[in-house]
Short mmCIF file of C-alpha atoms and ligand atoms in Angstrom, two decimals:
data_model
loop_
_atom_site.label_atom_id
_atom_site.label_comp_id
_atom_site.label_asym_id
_atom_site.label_seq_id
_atom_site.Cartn_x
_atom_site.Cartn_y
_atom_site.Cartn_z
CA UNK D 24 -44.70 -2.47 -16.97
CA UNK D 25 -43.92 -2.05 -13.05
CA UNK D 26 -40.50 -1.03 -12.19
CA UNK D 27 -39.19 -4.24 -11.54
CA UNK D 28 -39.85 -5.68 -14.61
CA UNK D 29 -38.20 -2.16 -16.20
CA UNK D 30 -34.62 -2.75 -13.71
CA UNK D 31 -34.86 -6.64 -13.69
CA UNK D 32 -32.78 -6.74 -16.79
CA UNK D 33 -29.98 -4.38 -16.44
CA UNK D 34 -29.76 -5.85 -12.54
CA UNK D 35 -29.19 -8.89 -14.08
CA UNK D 36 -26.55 -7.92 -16.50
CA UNK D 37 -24.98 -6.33 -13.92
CA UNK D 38 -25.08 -9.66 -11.48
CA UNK D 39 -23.21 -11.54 -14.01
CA UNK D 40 -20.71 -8.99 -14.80
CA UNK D 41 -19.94 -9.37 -11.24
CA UNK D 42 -19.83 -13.15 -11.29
CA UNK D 43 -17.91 -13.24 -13.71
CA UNK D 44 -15.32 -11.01 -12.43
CA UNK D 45 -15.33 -13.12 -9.19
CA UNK D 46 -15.05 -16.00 -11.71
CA UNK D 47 -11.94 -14.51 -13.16
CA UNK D 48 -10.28 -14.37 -10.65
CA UNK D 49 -10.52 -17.32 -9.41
CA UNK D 50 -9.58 -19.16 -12.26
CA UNK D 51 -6.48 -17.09 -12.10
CA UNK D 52 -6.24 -17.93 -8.54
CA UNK D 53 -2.85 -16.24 -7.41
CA UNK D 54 -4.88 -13.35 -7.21
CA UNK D 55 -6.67 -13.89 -4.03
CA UNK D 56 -4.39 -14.22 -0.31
CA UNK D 57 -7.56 -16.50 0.84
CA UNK D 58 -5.44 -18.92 1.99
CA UNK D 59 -3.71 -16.47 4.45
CA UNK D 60 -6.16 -13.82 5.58
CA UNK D 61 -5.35 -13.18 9.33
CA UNK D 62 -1.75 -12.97 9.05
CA UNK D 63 -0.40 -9.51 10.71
CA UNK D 64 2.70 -7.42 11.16
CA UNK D 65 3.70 -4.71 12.66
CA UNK D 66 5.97 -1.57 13.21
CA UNK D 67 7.30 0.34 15.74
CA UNK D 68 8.26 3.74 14.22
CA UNK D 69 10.81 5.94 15.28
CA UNK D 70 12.39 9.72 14.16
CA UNK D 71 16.04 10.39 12.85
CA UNK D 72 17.05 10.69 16.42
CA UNK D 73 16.04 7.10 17.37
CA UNK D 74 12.85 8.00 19.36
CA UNK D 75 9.70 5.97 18.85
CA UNK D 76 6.92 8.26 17.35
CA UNK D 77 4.87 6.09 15.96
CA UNK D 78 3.24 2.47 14.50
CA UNK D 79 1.93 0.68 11.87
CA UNK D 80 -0.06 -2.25 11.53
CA UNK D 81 -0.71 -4.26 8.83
CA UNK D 82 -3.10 -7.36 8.17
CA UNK D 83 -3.62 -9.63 5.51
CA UNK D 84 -7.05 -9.42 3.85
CA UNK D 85 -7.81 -11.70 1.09
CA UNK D 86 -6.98 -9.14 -1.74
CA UNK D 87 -4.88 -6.95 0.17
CA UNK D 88 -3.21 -5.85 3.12
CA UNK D 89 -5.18 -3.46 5.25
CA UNK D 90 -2.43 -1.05 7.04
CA UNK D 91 -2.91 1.38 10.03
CA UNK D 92 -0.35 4.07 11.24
CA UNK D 93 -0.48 6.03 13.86
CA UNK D 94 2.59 8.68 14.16
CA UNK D 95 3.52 12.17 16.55
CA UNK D 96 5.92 14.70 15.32
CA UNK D 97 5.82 15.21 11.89
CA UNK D 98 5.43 18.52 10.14
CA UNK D 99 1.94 19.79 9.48
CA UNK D 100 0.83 18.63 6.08
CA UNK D 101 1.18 15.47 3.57
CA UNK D 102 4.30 13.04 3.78
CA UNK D 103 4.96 10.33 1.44
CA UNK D 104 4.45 7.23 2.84
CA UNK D 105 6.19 4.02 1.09
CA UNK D 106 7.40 0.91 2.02
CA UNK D 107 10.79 -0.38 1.93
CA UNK D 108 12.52 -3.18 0.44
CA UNK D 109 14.73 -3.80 3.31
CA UNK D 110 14.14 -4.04 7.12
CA UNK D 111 16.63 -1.95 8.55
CA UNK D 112 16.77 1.55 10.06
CA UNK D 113 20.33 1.83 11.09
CA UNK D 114 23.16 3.38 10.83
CA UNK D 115 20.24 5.76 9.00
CA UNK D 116 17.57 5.39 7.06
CA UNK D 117 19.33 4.43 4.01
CA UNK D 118 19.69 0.85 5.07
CA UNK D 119 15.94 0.57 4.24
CA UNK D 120 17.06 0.50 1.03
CA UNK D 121 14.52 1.92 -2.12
CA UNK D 122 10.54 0.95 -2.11
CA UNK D 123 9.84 -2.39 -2.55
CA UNK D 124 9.51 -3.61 -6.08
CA UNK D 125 8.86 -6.57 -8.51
CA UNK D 126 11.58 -5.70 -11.23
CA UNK D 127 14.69 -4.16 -11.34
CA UNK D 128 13.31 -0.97 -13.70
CA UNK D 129 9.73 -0.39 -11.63
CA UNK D 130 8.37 2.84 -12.37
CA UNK D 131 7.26 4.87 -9.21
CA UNK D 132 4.09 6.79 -8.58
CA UNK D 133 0.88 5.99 -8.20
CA UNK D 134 -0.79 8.71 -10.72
CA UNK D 135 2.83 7.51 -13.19
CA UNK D 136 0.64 7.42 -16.79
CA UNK D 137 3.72 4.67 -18.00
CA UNK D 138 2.48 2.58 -15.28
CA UNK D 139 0.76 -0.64 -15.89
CA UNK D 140 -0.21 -3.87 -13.30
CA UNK D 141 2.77 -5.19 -13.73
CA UNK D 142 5.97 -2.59 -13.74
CA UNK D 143 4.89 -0.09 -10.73
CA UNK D 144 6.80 0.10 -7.15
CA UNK D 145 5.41 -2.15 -4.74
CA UNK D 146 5.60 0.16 -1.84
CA UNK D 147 3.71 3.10 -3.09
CA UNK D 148 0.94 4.66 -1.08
CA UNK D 149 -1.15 7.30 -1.01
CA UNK D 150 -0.02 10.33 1.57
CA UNK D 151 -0.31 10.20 4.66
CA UNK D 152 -0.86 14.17 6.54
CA UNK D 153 -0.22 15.16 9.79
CA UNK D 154 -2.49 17.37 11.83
CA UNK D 155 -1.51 20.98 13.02
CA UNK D 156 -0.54 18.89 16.13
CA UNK D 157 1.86 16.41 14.18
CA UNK D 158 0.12 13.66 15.00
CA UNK D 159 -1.26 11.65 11.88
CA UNK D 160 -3.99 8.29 12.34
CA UNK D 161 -4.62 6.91 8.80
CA UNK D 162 -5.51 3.27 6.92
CA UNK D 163 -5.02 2.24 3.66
CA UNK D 164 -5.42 -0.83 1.75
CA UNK D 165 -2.75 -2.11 -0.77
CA UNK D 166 -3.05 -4.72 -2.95
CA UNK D 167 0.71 -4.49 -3.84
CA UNK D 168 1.61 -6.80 -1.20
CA UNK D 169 1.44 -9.69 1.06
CA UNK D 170 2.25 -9.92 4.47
CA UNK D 171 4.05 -13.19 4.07
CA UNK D 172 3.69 -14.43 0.24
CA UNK D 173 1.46 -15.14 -2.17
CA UNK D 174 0.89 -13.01 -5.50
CA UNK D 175 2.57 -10.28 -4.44
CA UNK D 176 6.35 -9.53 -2.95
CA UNK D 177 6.24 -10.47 1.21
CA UNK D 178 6.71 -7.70 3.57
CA UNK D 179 7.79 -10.37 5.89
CA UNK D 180 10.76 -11.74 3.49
CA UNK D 181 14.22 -12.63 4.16
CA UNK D 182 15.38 -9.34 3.96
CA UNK D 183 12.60 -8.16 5.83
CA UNK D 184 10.90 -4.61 4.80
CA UNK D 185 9.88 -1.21 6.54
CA UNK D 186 7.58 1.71 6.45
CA UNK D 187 9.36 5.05 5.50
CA UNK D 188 7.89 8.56 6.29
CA UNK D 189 9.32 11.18 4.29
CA UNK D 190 9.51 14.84 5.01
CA UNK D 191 7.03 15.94 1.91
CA UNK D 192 4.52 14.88 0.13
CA UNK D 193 4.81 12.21 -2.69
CA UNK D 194 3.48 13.99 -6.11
CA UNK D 195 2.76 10.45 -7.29
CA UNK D 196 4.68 10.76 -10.41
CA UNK D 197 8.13 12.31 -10.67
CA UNK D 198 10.53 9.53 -10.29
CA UNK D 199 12.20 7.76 -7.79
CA UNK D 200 10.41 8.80 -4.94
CA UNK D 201 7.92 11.70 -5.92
CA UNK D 202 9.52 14.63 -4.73
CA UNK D 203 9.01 13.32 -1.50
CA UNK D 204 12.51 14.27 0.22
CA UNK D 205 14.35 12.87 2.90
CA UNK D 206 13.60 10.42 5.42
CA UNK D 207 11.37 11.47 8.60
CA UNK D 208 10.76 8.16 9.87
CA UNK D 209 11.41 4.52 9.81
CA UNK D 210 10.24 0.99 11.17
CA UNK D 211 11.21 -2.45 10.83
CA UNK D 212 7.75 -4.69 9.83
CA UNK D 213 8.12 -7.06 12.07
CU1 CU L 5 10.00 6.09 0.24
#
């Protein structure tokens, strides 16, 4: 038996498991942002003091929304990096409100083992860490939310939203905010 004939039957196993995940999906079709891939945001980020250290991109991809930050002036090391239910950075941070989330009891923390699909924050991330220099480039992808609707709560909503950068690192568990500390930067998605 050649080798082809020895793989052709697990590769074909494994085409339909991935058909049929595809298939799922679309059957449940709120689960796919097809209809609005393209649509963007952005942030202009600024420190406690009101100067602009930073931004944050975001675009809608048709599972997700791909985000890119760019930010000077942080502290060497990881910072939680969330976003915010409401789009406002004045008189402080605290108008930003808590992380954006789907139900009134969401349970934060991305490694949280009481988490399910259904019950975590909306606005966690993974860390994002500065270099010696305090400058930090990253991207992540979250499926979490939409830029402006679909299956998952709109960073564009009537409220608005923003991007938070907190002093420490988020531990990804310990609840509401992972340990993360206070706020080291801010900006209105736009
Ligand atoms: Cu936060």
């Amino acid at each position: 038996m050649n080798s082809w004939r020895i793989w052709k039957i697990p590769a074909l196993v494994a085409c339909f498991i991935v058909m049929a995940a595809a298939c799922g999906g679309d059957d449940k079709g709120q689960d796919y942002e097809a209809d609005r891939v393209g649509a963007s945001a952005s942030a202009s980020i600024v420190n406690p003091d009101g100067d602009v250290v930073g931004s944050a991109e975001f675009e809608q991809g048709p599972t997700g929304v791909l985000m890119t930050v760019s930010v000077s002036g942080l502290t060497p090391g990881g910072h939680g990096i969330h976003l915010h239910a409401v789009g406002a950075c004045t008189p402080d941070f605290k108008a930003a409100t808590g992380h954006i989330t789907s139900t009134d009891d969401a349970l934060h923390g991305l490694k949280n083992p009481e988490r399910t699909a259904g019950n975590g924050d909306n606005g966690d991330l993974p860390n994002l860490y500065a270099a010696a220099d305090g400058t930090a480039q990253a991207e992540f992808f979250t499926s979490l939310v939409t830029i402006s609707g679909g299956s998952m709560p709109a960073l564009l909503d009537a409220d608005g939203s923003t991007v938070i950068i907190h002093e420490s690192p988020d531990d990804h568990i310990t609840q509401p905010i992972g340990g993360a500390g206070g706020r080291v930067g801010c900006g209105i998605i736009r």
